[in-house]
mmCIF file of C-alpha atoms and ligand atoms in Angstrom:
data_model
loop_
_atom_site.group_PDB
_atom_site.id
_atom_site.type_symbol
_atom_site.label_atom_id
_atom_site.label_comp_id
_atom_site.label_asym_id
_atom_site.label_seq_id
_atom_site.Cartn_x
_atom_site.Cartn_y
_atom_site.Cartn_z
ATOM 1 C CA MET A 1351 103.330 88.348 124.787
ATOM 2 C CA ASN A 1352 103.055 85.736 122.034
ATOM 3 C CA THR A 1353 105.160 85.529 118.911
ATOM 4 C CA LEU A 1354 103.996 83.884 115.700
ATOM 5 C CA SER A 1355 106.055 83.600 112.561
ATOM 6 C CA VAL A 1356 105.244 84.128 108.896
ATOM 7 C CA ASP A 1357 107.592 81.643 107.266
ATOM 8 C CA LEU A 1358 108.811 83.008 103.941
ATOM 9 C CA GLY A 1359 112.458 81.960 103.845
ATOM 10 C CA GLU A 1360 114.769 84.952 104.161
ATOM 11 C CA ARG A 1361 111.739 87.270 104.194
ATOM 12 C CA SER A 1362 110.228 85.545 107.265
ATOM 13 C CA TYR A 1363 109.075 87.833 110.040
ATOM 14 C CA PRO A 1364 107.542 87.739 113.505
ATOM 15 C CA ILE A 1365 104.079 88.851 114.622
ATOM 16 C CA TYR A 1366 104.202 90.032 118.242
ATOM 17 C CA ILE A 1367 100.800 89.917 119.972
ATOM 18 C CA GLY A 1368 100.180 91.249 123.470
ATOM 19 C CA GLY A 1369 99.517 94.233 125.717
ATOM 20 C CA ASN A 1370 101.736 97.280 126.169
ATOM 21 C CA LEU A 1371 103.990 96.562 123.183
ATOM 22 C CA ILE A 1372 103.981 99.938 121.381
ATOM 23 C CA SER A 1373 106.004 101.720 124.031
ATOM 24 C CA ASP A 1374 108.585 98.934 124.330
ATOM 25 C CA PRO A 1375 111.664 99.550 122.114
ATOM 26 C CA GLN A 1376 112.788 95.910 122.234
ATOM 27 C CA TYR A 1377 110.208 94.863 119.617
ATOM 28 C CA LEU A 1378 110.943 97.650 117.141
ATOM 29 C CA ALA A 1379 114.685 98.194 117.304
ATOM 30 C CA PRO A 1380 115.918 94.830 115.928
ATOM 31 C CA HIS A 1381 113.799 95.336 112.780
ATOM 32 C CA ILE A 1382 115.049 98.811 111.870
ATOM 33 C CA ARG A 1383 118.016 98.773 109.503
ATOM 34 C CA GLY A 1384 119.217 102.373 109.119
ATOM 35 C CA ARG A 1385 118.913 105.386 111.406
ATOM 36 C CA LYS A 1386 116.048 107.171 109.693
ATOM 37 C CA VAL A 1387 112.475 106.197 110.470
ATOM 38 C CA MET A 1388 109.164 107.771 109.465
ATOM 39 C CA VAL A 1389 105.971 106.883 111.301
ATOM 40 C CA VAL A 1390 102.846 107.263 109.189
ATOM 41 C CA SER A 1391 99.563 107.570 111.069
ATOM 42 C CA ASN A 1392 96.297 109.464 110.846
ATOM 43 C CA GLU A 1393 94.576 112.277 112.690
ATOM 44 C CA THR A 1394 92.509 109.846 114.838
ATOM 45 C CA VAL A 1395 95.208 107.373 115.875
ATOM 46 C CA ALA A 1396 98.150 109.773 116.249
ATOM 47 C CA PRO A 1397 96.740 111.677 119.255
ATOM 48 C CA LEU A 1398 96.200 108.330 121.001
ATOM 49 C CA TYR A 1399 99.410 106.414 120.315
ATOM 50 C CA LEU A 1400 102.013 108.407 118.389
ATOM 51 C CA ASP A 1401 103.833 109.811 121.443
ATOM 52 C CA MET A 1402 104.212 106.314 122.896
ATOM 53 C CA LEU A 1403 105.678 104.993 119.655
ATOM 54 C CA MET A 1404 107.994 107.987 119.179
ATOM 55 C CA ALA A 1405 109.316 107.494 122.730
ATOM 56 C CA ALA A 1406 110.189 103.897 121.840
ATOM 57 C CA LEU A 1407 112.105 105.238 118.816
ATOM 58 C CA SER A 1408 114.238 107.698 120.782
ATOM 59 C CA GLU A 1409 117.516 106.094 119.649
ATOM 60 C CA PHE A 1410 116.611 106.681 115.978
ATOM 61 C CA ASP A 1411 116.257 109.759 113.793
ATOM 62 C CA ALA A 1412 112.460 109.517 113.638
ATOM 63 C CA SER A 1413 109.835 111.827 112.179
ATOM 64 C CA SER A 1414 106.098 111.423 111.680
ATOM 65 C CA LEU A 1415 103.525 112.154 109.014
ATOM 66 C CA ILE A 1416 99.850 112.489 109.923
ATOM 67 C CA LEU A 1417 97.358 111.736 107.144
ATOM 68 C CA PRO A 1418 93.610 112.411 107.052
ATOM 69 C CA ASP A 1419 91.441 109.547 108.338
ATOM 70 C CA GLY A 1420 89.245 107.500 106.047
ATOM 71 C CA GLU A 1421 88.957 104.870 103.330
ATOM 72 C CA GLU A 1422 88.292 107.706 100.857
ATOM 73 C CA TYR A 1423 91.933 108.801 101.385
ATOM 74 C CA LYS A 1424 93.323 105.388 100.407
ATOM 75 C CA THR A 1425 94.493 106.848 97.095
ATOM 76 C CA LEU A 1426 97.604 107.427 95.024
ATOM 77 C CA GLU A 1427 97.383 111.135 95.970
ATOM 78 C CA THR A 1428 97.863 110.189 99.624
ATOM 79 C CA VAL A 1429 100.770 107.887 98.762
ATOM 80 C CA ASN A 1430 102.326 110.853 96.992
ATOM 81 C CA ARG A 1431 102.155 112.847 100.219
ATOM 82 C CA ILE A 1432 104.359 110.186 101.815
ATOM 83 C CA PHE A 1433 106.813 110.382 98.891
ATOM 84 C CA ASP A 1434 106.893 114.192 99.233
ATOM 85 C CA ALA A 1435 107.754 113.951 102.922
ATOM 86 C CA LEU A 1436 110.399 111.254 102.361
ATOM 87 C CA LEU A 1437 112.094 113.236 99.592
ATOM 88 C CA GLU A 1438 111.899 116.592 101.355
ATOM 89 C CA GLN A 1439 113.608 115.027 104.377
ATOM 90 C CA HIS A 1440 116.199 113.119 102.297
ATOM 91 C CA TYR A 1441 115.151 109.621 103.317
ATOM 92 C CA ASP A 1442 117.350 107.060 101.574
ATOM 93 C CA ARG A 1443 117.027 103.354 100.812
ATOM 94 C CA HIS A 1444 117.970 102.359 104.363
ATOM 95 C CA ALA A 1445 115.011 104.233 105.804
ATOM 96 C CA THR A 1446 112.138 102.427 107.534
ATOM 97 C CA LEU A 1447 108.467 103.364 107.352
ATOM 98 C CA ILE A 1448 106.226 102.433 110.286
ATOM 99 C CA ALA A 1449 102.458 102.197 109.763
ATOM 100 C CA LEU A 1450 100.594 103.119 112.955
ATOM 101 C CA GLY A 1451 96.854 102.655 112.467
ATOM 102 C CA GLY A 1452 94.199 100.463 110.905
ATOM 103 C CA GLY A 1453 94.190 98.689 107.574
ATOM 104 C CA VAL A 1454 93.929 101.906 105.592
ATOM 105 C CA ILE A 1455 97.162 103.326 107.035
ATOM 106 C CA GLY A 1456 98.833 99.905 106.763
ATOM 107 C CA ASP A 1457 97.905 99.443 103.104
ATOM 108 C CA ILE A 1458 98.910 102.995 102.084
ATOM 109 C CA THR A 1459 102.176 102.982 104.021
ATOM 110 C CA GLY A 1460 103.095 99.510 102.845
ATOM 111 C CA PHE A 1461 102.561 100.571 99.233
ATOM 112 C CA ALA A 1462 104.713 103.675 99.738
ATOM 113 C CA ALA A 1463 107.404 101.398 101.206
ATOM 114 C CA ALA A 1464 107.074 98.942 98.298
ATOM 115 C CA THR A 1465 107.658 101.666 95.720
ATOM 116 C CA TYR A 1466 109.852 104.375 97.297
ATOM 117 C CA GLN A 1467 113.296 103.987 95.704
ATOM 118 C CA ARG A 1468 112.073 100.545 94.479
ATOM 119 C CA GLY A 1469 111.398 99.313 97.988
ATOM 120 C CA ILE A 1470 112.345 100.150 101.557
ATOM 121 C CA ASN A 1471 111.684 98.425 104.878
ATOM 122 C CA PHE A 1472 108.464 98.849 106.753
ATOM 123 C CA ILE A 1473 106.901 97.768 110.017
ATOM 124 C CA GLN A 1474 103.228 97.280 110.765
ATOM 125 C CA VAL A 1475 101.820 98.528 114.082
ATOM 126 C CA PRO A 1476 98.125 97.696 113.586
ATOM 127 C CA THR A 1477 95.625 99.353 115.941
ATOM 128 C CA THR A 1478 92.256 97.965 114.771
ATOM 129 C CA LEU A 1479 91.029 94.421 115.246
ATOM 130 C CA LEU A 1480 90.721 94.075 111.481
ATOM 131 C CA ALA A 1481 94.317 95.123 110.952
ATOM 132 C CA GLN A 1482 95.566 92.883 113.781
ATOM 133 C CA VAL A 1483 93.840 89.768 112.437
ATOM 134 C CA ASP A 1484 94.255 90.343 108.726
ATOM 135 C CA SER A 1485 95.614 93.374 106.883
ATOM 136 C CA SER A 1486 98.929 93.791 108.734
ATOM 137 C CA VAL A 1487 99.963 90.211 107.933
ATOM 138 C CA GLY A 1488 100.869 88.894 104.494
ATOM 139 C CA GLY A 1489 102.309 91.821 102.582
ATOM 140 C CA LYS A 1490 99.368 92.944 100.476
ATOM 141 C CA THR A 1491 99.709 96.703 100.114
ATOM 142 C CA GLY A 1492 97.889 99.169 97.898
ATOM 143 C CA VAL A 1493 95.261 101.799 97.298
ATOM 144 C CA ASN A 1494 91.815 102.111 95.733
ATOM 145 C CA HIS A 1495 90.923 103.402 92.279
ATOM 146 C CA PRO A 1496 87.575 105.152 91.716
ATOM 147 C CA LEU A 1497 86.596 102.196 89.498
ATOM 148 C CA GLY A 1498 87.770 99.417 91.766
ATOM 149 C CA LYS A 1499 88.788 98.630 95.336
ATOM 150 C CA ASN A 1500 92.486 97.794 95.992
ATOM 151 C CA MET A 1501 93.184 97.810 92.259
ATOM 152 C CA ILE A 1502 96.642 99.430 92.543
ATOM 153 C CA GLY A 1503 99.144 97.647 94.761
ATOM 154 C CA ALA A 1504 102.146 95.442 95.384
ATOM 155 C CA PHE A 1505 103.188 92.499 97.522
ATOM 156 C CA HIS A 1506 105.726 93.804 100.027
ATOM 157 C CA GLN A 1507 106.256 92.018 103.329
ATOM 158 C CA PRO A 1508 106.866 93.973 106.543
ATOM 159 C CA GLN A 1509 109.925 93.415 108.751
ATOM 160 C CA CYS A 1510 107.620 92.619 111.673
ATOM 161 C CA VAL A 1511 104.082 93.146 112.951
ATOM 162 C CA ILE A 1512 103.560 94.585 116.435
ATOM 163 C CA SER A 1513 99.950 94.001 117.534
ATOM 164 C CA ASP A 1514 99.416 95.824 120.797
ATOM 165 C CA THR A 1515 96.054 94.526 121.996
ATOM 166 C CA ASP A 1516 95.704 97.440 124.454
ATOM 167 C CA THR A 1517 95.045 99.735 121.495
ATOM 168 C CA LEU A 1518 91.706 97.981 120.947
ATOM 169 C CA ASP A 1519 90.388 99.656 124.120
ATOM 170 C CA THR A 1520 89.817 102.902 122.213
ATOM 171 C CA LEU A 1521 88.230 101.312 119.149
ATOM 172 C CA ASP A 1522 84.504 101.975 118.765
ATOM 173 C CA ASP A 1523 82.025 99.109 118.734
ATOM 174 C CA ARG A 1524 81.252 99.371 115.018
ATOM 175 C CA GLU A 1525 84.956 98.991 114.154
ATOM 176 C CA LEU A 1526 85.304 96.053 116.562
ATOM 177 C CA SER A 1527 82.445 94.301 114.774
ATOM 178 C CA ALA A 1528 84.050 95.031 111.391
ATOM 179 C CA GLY A 1529 87.186 93.232 112.592
ATOM 180 C CA LEU A 1530 85.113 90.276 113.793
ATOM 181 C CA ALA A 1531 83.934 89.745 110.201
ATOM 182 C CA GLU A 1532 87.489 88.816 109.164
ATOM 183 C CA VAL A 1533 87.853 86.609 112.269
ATOM 184 C CA ILE A 1534 84.669 84.712 111.331
ATOM 185 C CA LYS A 1535 86.062 84.403 107.794
ATOM 186 C CA TYR A 1536 88.920 82.155 109.004
ATOM 187 C CA GLY A 1537 86.410 79.780 110.607
ATOM 188 C CA LEU A 1538 84.338 79.690 107.447
ATOM 189 C CA ILE A 1539 87.157 79.004 105.017
ATOM 190 C CA ASN A 1540 89.385 76.773 107.039
ATOM 191 C CA ASP A 1541 88.349 75.741 110.516
ATOM 192 C CA LYS A 1542 84.907 74.537 111.560
ATOM 193 C CA GLY A 1543 86.097 74.118 115.165
ATOM 194 C CA PHE A 1544 87.119 77.793 115.275
ATOM 195 C CA PHE A 1545 83.687 78.755 113.890
ATOM 196 C CA SER A 1546 82.024 76.832 116.749
ATOM 197 C CA TRP A 1547 84.407 78.466 119.244
ATOM 198 C CA LEU A 1548 83.322 81.859 117.898
ATOM 199 C CA GLU A 1549 79.655 80.895 118.346
ATOM 200 C CA ASP A 1550 80.425 80.029 121.975
ATOM 201 C CA ASN A 1551 82.580 83.094 122.656
ATOM 202 C CA MET A 1552 81.014 85.917 120.621
ATOM 203 C CA GLN A 1553 79.535 87.622 123.707
ATOM 204 C CA LEU A 1554 82.947 87.658 125.418
ATOM 205 C CA LEU A 1555 84.534 89.061 122.262
ATOM 206 C CA LEU A 1556 81.940 91.839 122.080
ATOM 207 C CA GLN A 1557 82.584 92.584 125.766
ATOM 208 C CA ARG A 1558 86.303 92.817 124.842
ATOM 209 C CA ASP A 1559 87.358 90.164 127.311
ATOM 210 C CA PRO A 1560 91.158 90.475 126.937
ATOM 211 C CA HIS A 1561 91.934 86.759 127.085
ATOM 212 C CA THR A 1562 89.265 85.832 124.523
ATOM 213 C CA LEU A 1563 90.190 88.678 122.170
ATOM 214 C CA THR A 1564 93.877 87.778 122.297
ATOM 215 C CA ARG A 1565 93.030 84.142 121.580
ATOM 216 C CA ALA A 1566 90.942 85.163 118.552
ATOM 217 C CA ILE A 1567 93.774 87.356 117.246
ATOM 218 C CA GLN A 1568 96.348 84.582 117.701
ATOM 219 C CA LEU A 1569 94.235 81.937 115.976
ATOM 220 C CA SER A 1570 93.355 84.311 113.131
ATOM 221 C CA CYS A 1571 96.992 85.310 112.606
ATOM 222 C CA GLN A 1572 98.064 81.656 112.678
ATOM 223 C CA HIS A 1573 95.559 80.862 109.911
ATOM 224 C CA LYS A 1574 96.699 83.844 107.876
ATOM 225 C CA ALA A 1575 100.405 83.110 108.409
ATOM 226 C CA ASP A 1576 99.948 79.480 107.303
ATOM 227 C CA ILE A 1577 98.076 80.449 104.139
ATOM 228 C CA VAL A 1578 100.543 83.222 103.227
ATOM 229 C CA ALA A 1579 103.509 80.906 103.814
ATOM 230 C CA ALA A 1580 101.938 78.355 101.441
ATOM 231 C CA ASP A 1581 100.956 80.858 98.733
ATOM 232 C CA GLU A 1582 102.508 84.291 99.207
ATOM 233 C CA LYS A 1583 101.561 85.764 95.804
ATOM 234 C CA GLU A 1584 98.045 84.305 95.597
ATOM 235 C CA GLN A 1585 98.598 81.715 92.893
ATOM 236 C CA GLY A 1586 96.207 79.323 94.615
ATOM 237 C CA LYS A 1587 94.835 78.882 98.117
ATOM 238 C CA ARG A 1588 95.470 82.467 99.316
ATOM 239 C CA ALA A 1589 92.494 83.464 97.147
ATOM 240 C CA LEU A 1590 90.292 81.690 99.712
ATOM 241 C CA LEU A 1591 91.000 84.623 102.065
ATOM 242 C CA ASN A 1592 88.790 86.613 99.710
ATOM 243 C CA LEU A 1593 85.587 84.867 100.825
ATOM 244 C CA GLY A 1594 82.839 87.501 100.607
ATOM 245 C CA HIS A 1595 85.241 90.066 99.153
ATOM 246 C CA THR A 1596 84.023 90.097 95.530
ATOM 247 C CA PHE A 1597 80.526 90.983 96.772
ATOM 248 C CA GLY A 1598 82.006 93.179 99.525
ATOM 249 C CA HIS A 1599 84.305 95.190 97.278
ATOM 250 C CA ALA A 1600 81.327 95.850 94.970
ATOM 251 C CA ILE A 1601 79.439 97.279 97.965
ATOM 252 C CA GLU A 1602 82.383 99.469 99.001
ATOM 253 C CA THR A 1603 82.912 100.833 95.488
ATOM 254 C CA GLY A 1604 79.217 101.080 94.632
ATOM 255 C CA MET A 1605 78.205 102.847 97.851
ATOM 256 C CA GLY A 1606 81.266 105.149 97.829
ATOM 257 C CA TYR A 1607 84.427 104.360 99.791
ATOM 258 C CA GLY A 1608 83.917 104.757 103.537
ATOM 259 C CA ARG A 1609 80.096 104.480 103.626
ATOM 260 C CA TRP A 1610 80.163 100.784 104.503
ATOM 261 C CA LEU A 1611 83.167 99.666 106.552
ATOM 262 C CA HIS A 1612 85.313 97.042 104.821
ATOM 263 C CA GLY A 1613 84.429 94.421 107.446
ATOM 264 C CA GLU A 1614 80.722 95.200 107.124
ATOM 265 C CA ALA A 1615 80.838 94.788 103.352
ATOM 266 C CA VAL A 1616 82.751 91.505 103.770
ATOM 267 C CA ALA A 1617 80.146 90.245 106.277
ATOM 268 C CA ALA A 1618 77.245 90.855 103.902
ATOM 269 C CA GLY A 1619 79.392 89.430 101.101
ATOM 270 C CA MET A 1620 80.104 86.239 103.063
ATOM 271 C CA LEU A 1621 76.404 85.646 103.595
ATOM 272 C CA LEU A 1622 75.713 86.268 99.897
ATOM 273 C CA ALA A 1623 78.485 83.773 99.061
ATOM 274 C CA ALA A 1624 76.993 81.247 101.497
ATOM 275 C CA ALA A 1625 73.495 81.705 100.057
ATOM 276 C CA LEU A 1626 74.820 81.272 96.512
ATOM 277 C CA SER A 1627 76.727 78.163 97.613
ATOM 278 C CA ASN A 1628 73.501 76.719 98.982
ATOM 279 C CA ALA A 1629 71.647 77.615 95.775
ATOM 280 C CA MET A 1630 74.341 75.665 93.875
ATOM 281 C CA GLY A 1631 73.596 72.613 96.046
ATOM 282 C CA TRP A 1632 76.692 72.818 98.238
ATOM 283 C CA ILE A 1633 76.480 74.133 101.827
ATOM 284 C CA LYS A 1634 73.305 73.154 103.763
ATOM 285 C CA ALA A 1635 70.550 75.746 104.338
ATOM 286 C CA SER A 1636 70.852 75.130 108.096
ATOM 287 C CA ASP A 1637 74.544 76.124 107.906
ATOM 288 C CA VAL A 1638 73.684 79.317 105.990
ATOM 289 C CA ALA A 1639 71.294 80.118 108.846
ATOM 290 C CA ARG A 1640 74.083 79.413 111.360
ATOM 291 C CA ILE A 1641 76.387 81.819 109.530
ATOM 292 C CA GLU A 1642 73.690 84.498 109.431
ATOM 293 C CA THR A 1643 73.076 84.108 113.168
ATOM 294 C CA LEU A 1644 76.767 84.475 114.053
ATOM 295 C CA LEU A 1645 77.282 87.502 111.788
ATOM 296 C CA LYS A 1646 74.210 89.217 113.269
ATOM 297 C CA LEU A 1647 75.378 88.384 116.788
ATOM 298 C CA ALA A 1648 78.682 90.073 115.948
ATOM 299 C CA GLY A 1649 76.737 93.226 115.030
ATOM 300 C CA LEU A 1650 77.313 92.886 111.295
ATOM 301 C CA PRO A 1651 75.039 93.472 108.278
ATOM 302 C CA VAL A 1652 73.843 90.410 106.377
ATOM 303 C CA ARG A 1653 72.035 91.974 103.433
ATOM 304 C CA ALA A 1654 73.125 93.804 100.267
ATOM 305 C CA PRO A 1655 72.337 97.534 100.230
ATOM 306 C CA SER A 1656 68.920 98.243 98.729
ATOM 307 C CA SER A 1657 70.210 101.238 96.769
ATOM 308 C CA MET A 1658 72.354 99.039 94.483
ATOM 309 C CA SER A 1659 70.616 97.119 91.688
ATOM 310 C CA ALA A 1660 71.612 93.501 91.135
ATOM 311 C CA GLN A 1661 72.985 94.425 87.700
ATOM 312 C CA GLN A 1662 75.093 97.298 89.133
ATOM 313 C CA PHE A 1663 76.427 94.794 91.649
ATOM 314 C CA VAL A 1664 77.405 92.257 89.007
ATOM 315 C CA ASP A 1665 79.056 94.970 86.876
ATOM 316 C CA LEU A 1666 81.188 96.028 89.835
ATOM 317 C CA MET A 1667 81.961 92.414 90.712
ATOM 318 C CA SER A 1668 83.504 91.960 87.283
ATOM 319 C CA VAL A 1669 86.283 94.398 88.337
ATOM 320 C CA ASP A 1670 88.000 91.938 90.635
ATOM 321 C CA LYS A 1671 91.520 90.587 90.888
ATOM 322 C CA LYS A 1672 90.218 87.010 90.746
ATOM 323 C CA VAL A 1673 88.806 87.559 87.244
ATOM 324 C CA ILE A 1674 90.948 85.608 84.749
ATOM 325 C CA ASP A 1675 90.566 86.241 80.993
ATOM 326 C CA GLY A 1676 87.175 87.809 81.627
ATOM 327 C CA THR A 1677 85.846 84.881 83.675
ATOM 328 C CA MET A 1678 84.630 85.734 87.173
ATOM 329 C CA ARG A 1679 85.716 83.374 89.925
ATOM 330 C CA LEU A 1680 84.184 83.379 93.398
ATOM 331 C CA VAL A 1681 85.118 81.889 96.739
ATOM 332 C CA LEU A 1682 82.173 79.711 97.751
ATOM 333 C CA LEU A 1683 81.456 77.246 100.532
ATOM 334 C CA GLN A 1684 81.071 73.466 100.369
ATOM 335 C CA ASP A 1685 80.627 73.488 104.145
ATOM 336 C CA ILE A 1686 81.515 75.616 107.158
ATOM 337 C CA GLY A 1687 85.319 75.275 107.223
ATOM 338 C CA HIS A 1688 85.612 74.253 103.569
ATOM 339 C CA ALA A 1689 85.871 77.021 100.956
ATOM 340 C CA ILE A 1690 86.636 76.593 97.264
ATOM 341 C CA ILE A 1691 87.450 78.989 94.457
ATOM 342 C CA THR A 1692 85.355 78.282 91.397
ATOM 343 C CA ASP A 1693 83.849 79.676 88.203
ATOM 344 C CA GLU A 1694 81.253 76.891 88.181
ATOM 345 C CA PHE A 1695 78.313 78.862 89.454
ATOM 346 C CA ASP A 1696 75.198 79.914 87.594
ATOM 347 C CA PRO A 1697 75.314 83.709 86.892
ATOM 348 C CA ASP A 1698 71.490 83.827 86.979
ATOM 349 C CA ARG A 1699 71.625 82.481 90.529
ATOM 350 C CA VAL A 1700 73.933 85.364 91.480
ATOM 351 C CA LEU A 1701 71.281 87.850 90.314
ATOM 352 C CA GLU A 1702 68.552 85.922 92.156
ATOM 353 C CA ILE A 1703 70.555 85.862 95.400
ATOM 354 C CA LEU A 1704 71.309 89.587 95.108
ATOM 355 C CA ASP A 1705 67.571 90.273 94.836
ATOM 356 C CA GLU A 1706 66.610 87.894 97.614
ATOM 357 C CA TYR A 1707 69.319 88.960 100.100
ATOM 358 C CA ARG A 1708 68.749 92.695 99.888
ATOM 359 C CA GLU A 1709 67.875 95.168 102.640
ATOM 360 C CA ASN A 1710 64.084 95.559 102.854
ATOM 361 C CA ALA A 1711 63.500 92.711 100.363
HETATM 362 P P1 LIG B 2590 90.634 101.841 109.101
HETATM 363 O O1 LIG B 2590 92.071 101.759 108.885
HETATM 364 O O2 LIG B 2590 89.852 102.865 108.353
HETATM 365 O O3 LIG B 2590 90.368 102.036 110.660
HETATM 366 C C1 LIG B 2590 89.041 102.144 111.112
HETATM 367 C C2 LIG B 2590 88.824 103.422 111.939
HETATM 368 O O4 LIG B 2590 89.350 103.221 113.248
HETATM 369 C C3 LIG B 2590 89.518 104.647 111.399
HETATM 370 O O5 LIG B 2590 88.715 105.781 111.625
HETATM 371 C C4 LIG B 2590 90.787 104.716 112.267
HETATM 372 O O6 LIG B 2590 91.332 106.013 112.339
HETATM 373 C C5 LIG B 2590 90.249 104.266 113.582
HETATM 374 N N1 LIG B 2590 91.211 103.683 114.509
HETATM 375 C C6 LIG B 2590 92.253 102.885 114.205
HETATM 376 N N2 LIG B 2590 92.815 102.415 115.320
HETATM 377 C C7 LIG B 2590 92.110 102.929 116.350
HETATM 378 C C8 LIG B 2590 92.201 102.795 117.752
HETATM 379 N N3 LIG B 2590 93.072 101.971 118.326
HETATM 380 N N4 LIG B 2590 91.336 103.493 118.526
HETATM 381 C C9 LIG B 2590 90.388 104.295 117.954
HETATM 382 N N5 LIG B 2590 90.234 104.438 116.631
HETATM 383 C C10 LIG B 2590 91.087 103.752 115.842
HETATM 384 O O7 LIG B 2590 89.898 100.448 108.788
HETATM 385 P P2 LIG B 2590 90.327 98.938 109.072
HETATM 386 O O8 LIG B 2590 89.049 98.232 109.263
HETATM 387 O O9 LIG B 2590 91.386 98.816 110.081
HETATM 388 O O10 LIG B 2590 90.972 98.486 107.682
HETATM 389 C C11 LIG B 2590 90.209 98.439 106.502
HETATM 390 C C12 LIG B 2590 91.149 98.506 105.317
HETATM 391 O O11 LIG B 2590 92.015 97.391 105.337
HETATM 392 C C13 LIG B 2590 90.425 98.482 103.987
HETATM 393 O O12 LIG B 2590 90.967 99.465 103.135
HETATM 394 C C14 LIG B 2590 90.720 97.108 103.449
HETATM 395 O O13 LIG B 2590 90.731 97.060 102.056
HETATM 396 C C15 LIG B 2590 92.077 96.846 104.033
HETATM 397 N N6 LIG B 2590 92.435 95.431 104.142
HETATM 398 C C16 LIG B 2590 93.644 95.049 103.679
HETATM 399 C C17 LIG B 2590 94.039 93.733 103.799
HETATM 400 C C18 LIG B 2590 95.413 93.326 103.353
HETATM 401 O O14 LIG B 2590 95.696 92.126 103.332
HETATM 402 N N7 LIG B 2590 96.288 94.245 103.047
HETATM 403 C C19 LIG B 2590 93.193 92.801 104.401
HETATM 404 C C20 LIG B 2590 91.972 93.232 104.868
HETATM 405 C C21 LIG B 2590 91.588 94.558 104.741
HETATM 406 N N1 LIG B 2591 92.992 89.775 102.888
HETATM 407 C C1 LIG B 2591 93.298 88.865 101.856
HETATM 408 C C2 LIG B 2591 94.738 88.482 101.776
HETATM 409 O O1 LIG B 2591 95.551 88.979 102.508
HETATM 410 O O2 LIG B 2591 95.092 87.699 100.954
#
């Protein structure tokens, strides 16, 4: 078992990474304040792991709430179901919510915890690769709006993150690949050496070699923890974690939540960002090709969906949290391992890239 730390002063917290952690009470208990705990999960994950987690909570007054599965349920209506359950069962401000599931459950549960009685404790128990390398760390919580992805939310840090790598055994291949998109993202924005390591080790990752997967999770979490510690509320460099996300969120919203997985949309978005960066005279064409090769090797899409017009894309991209006073900003690449946030790109080039990098173009 490895422990990393997200250093945020008195709100610092550990990330535990290893096998067989869910059923071990020693990781949970020190981070639960009161007696009452509610585990929030979904109808796919609960049958697999809820009993194990509830057994580890035997010394607490713990209940569970099972939500429907899917990005389309990442809504305020679903958050309200959590509030209903908390109020019906008289949960007070000392209660703790535990999110057991992927990024959707983590984001919804974290937002409920951020807002119930103006904020209660919560713990992340991520069970997808994407959630273990990204969404469970850093305190971004929230839900989607029909007009924009993740548009309603709050920063609210968990008490701890318990990443049980054994849970990845039951994840299907498409979801594993979606998580690899966010792993590749850290190499692209911050760490050329890690990108090369991923090129060398992608086959082992796809074969779920435990040592290689754990290493990728640790390195990803270390990158995320460092960036969050430096810029918790995204006033500066944390925005770099959104590489590919402005394009990706447009795909998720435009195609209908849940059609493209978040990681898939981010993968295509990262290649679009790389291609635009090259068109602006920054990253080399040979490096764009390298990125495309690695994303494809990871089983990820590298083209925009053909059913969305370039103009529809750009309209959706303008609903983005990086827009300031109406000016769109994008995370683009100077090089592999060197991302920048900038508004100095040519909007006509964006339309050209969206036409060129389209399925069946
Ligand atoms: P997800 O939560 O929908 O999980 C993917 C699928 O895998 C679901 O069907 C889920 O039920 C299933 N599943 C989960 N764990 C499983 C397991 N161990 N075995 C078998 N099936 C399992 O999707 P995700 O990719 O984990 O997360 C995507 C969400 O995370 C998006 O909403 C995205 O916006 C959000 N996100 C948030 C942040 C953040 O910083 N808060 C960062 C990145 C992504
Ligand atoms: N996933 C982007 C962030 O946490 O900032």
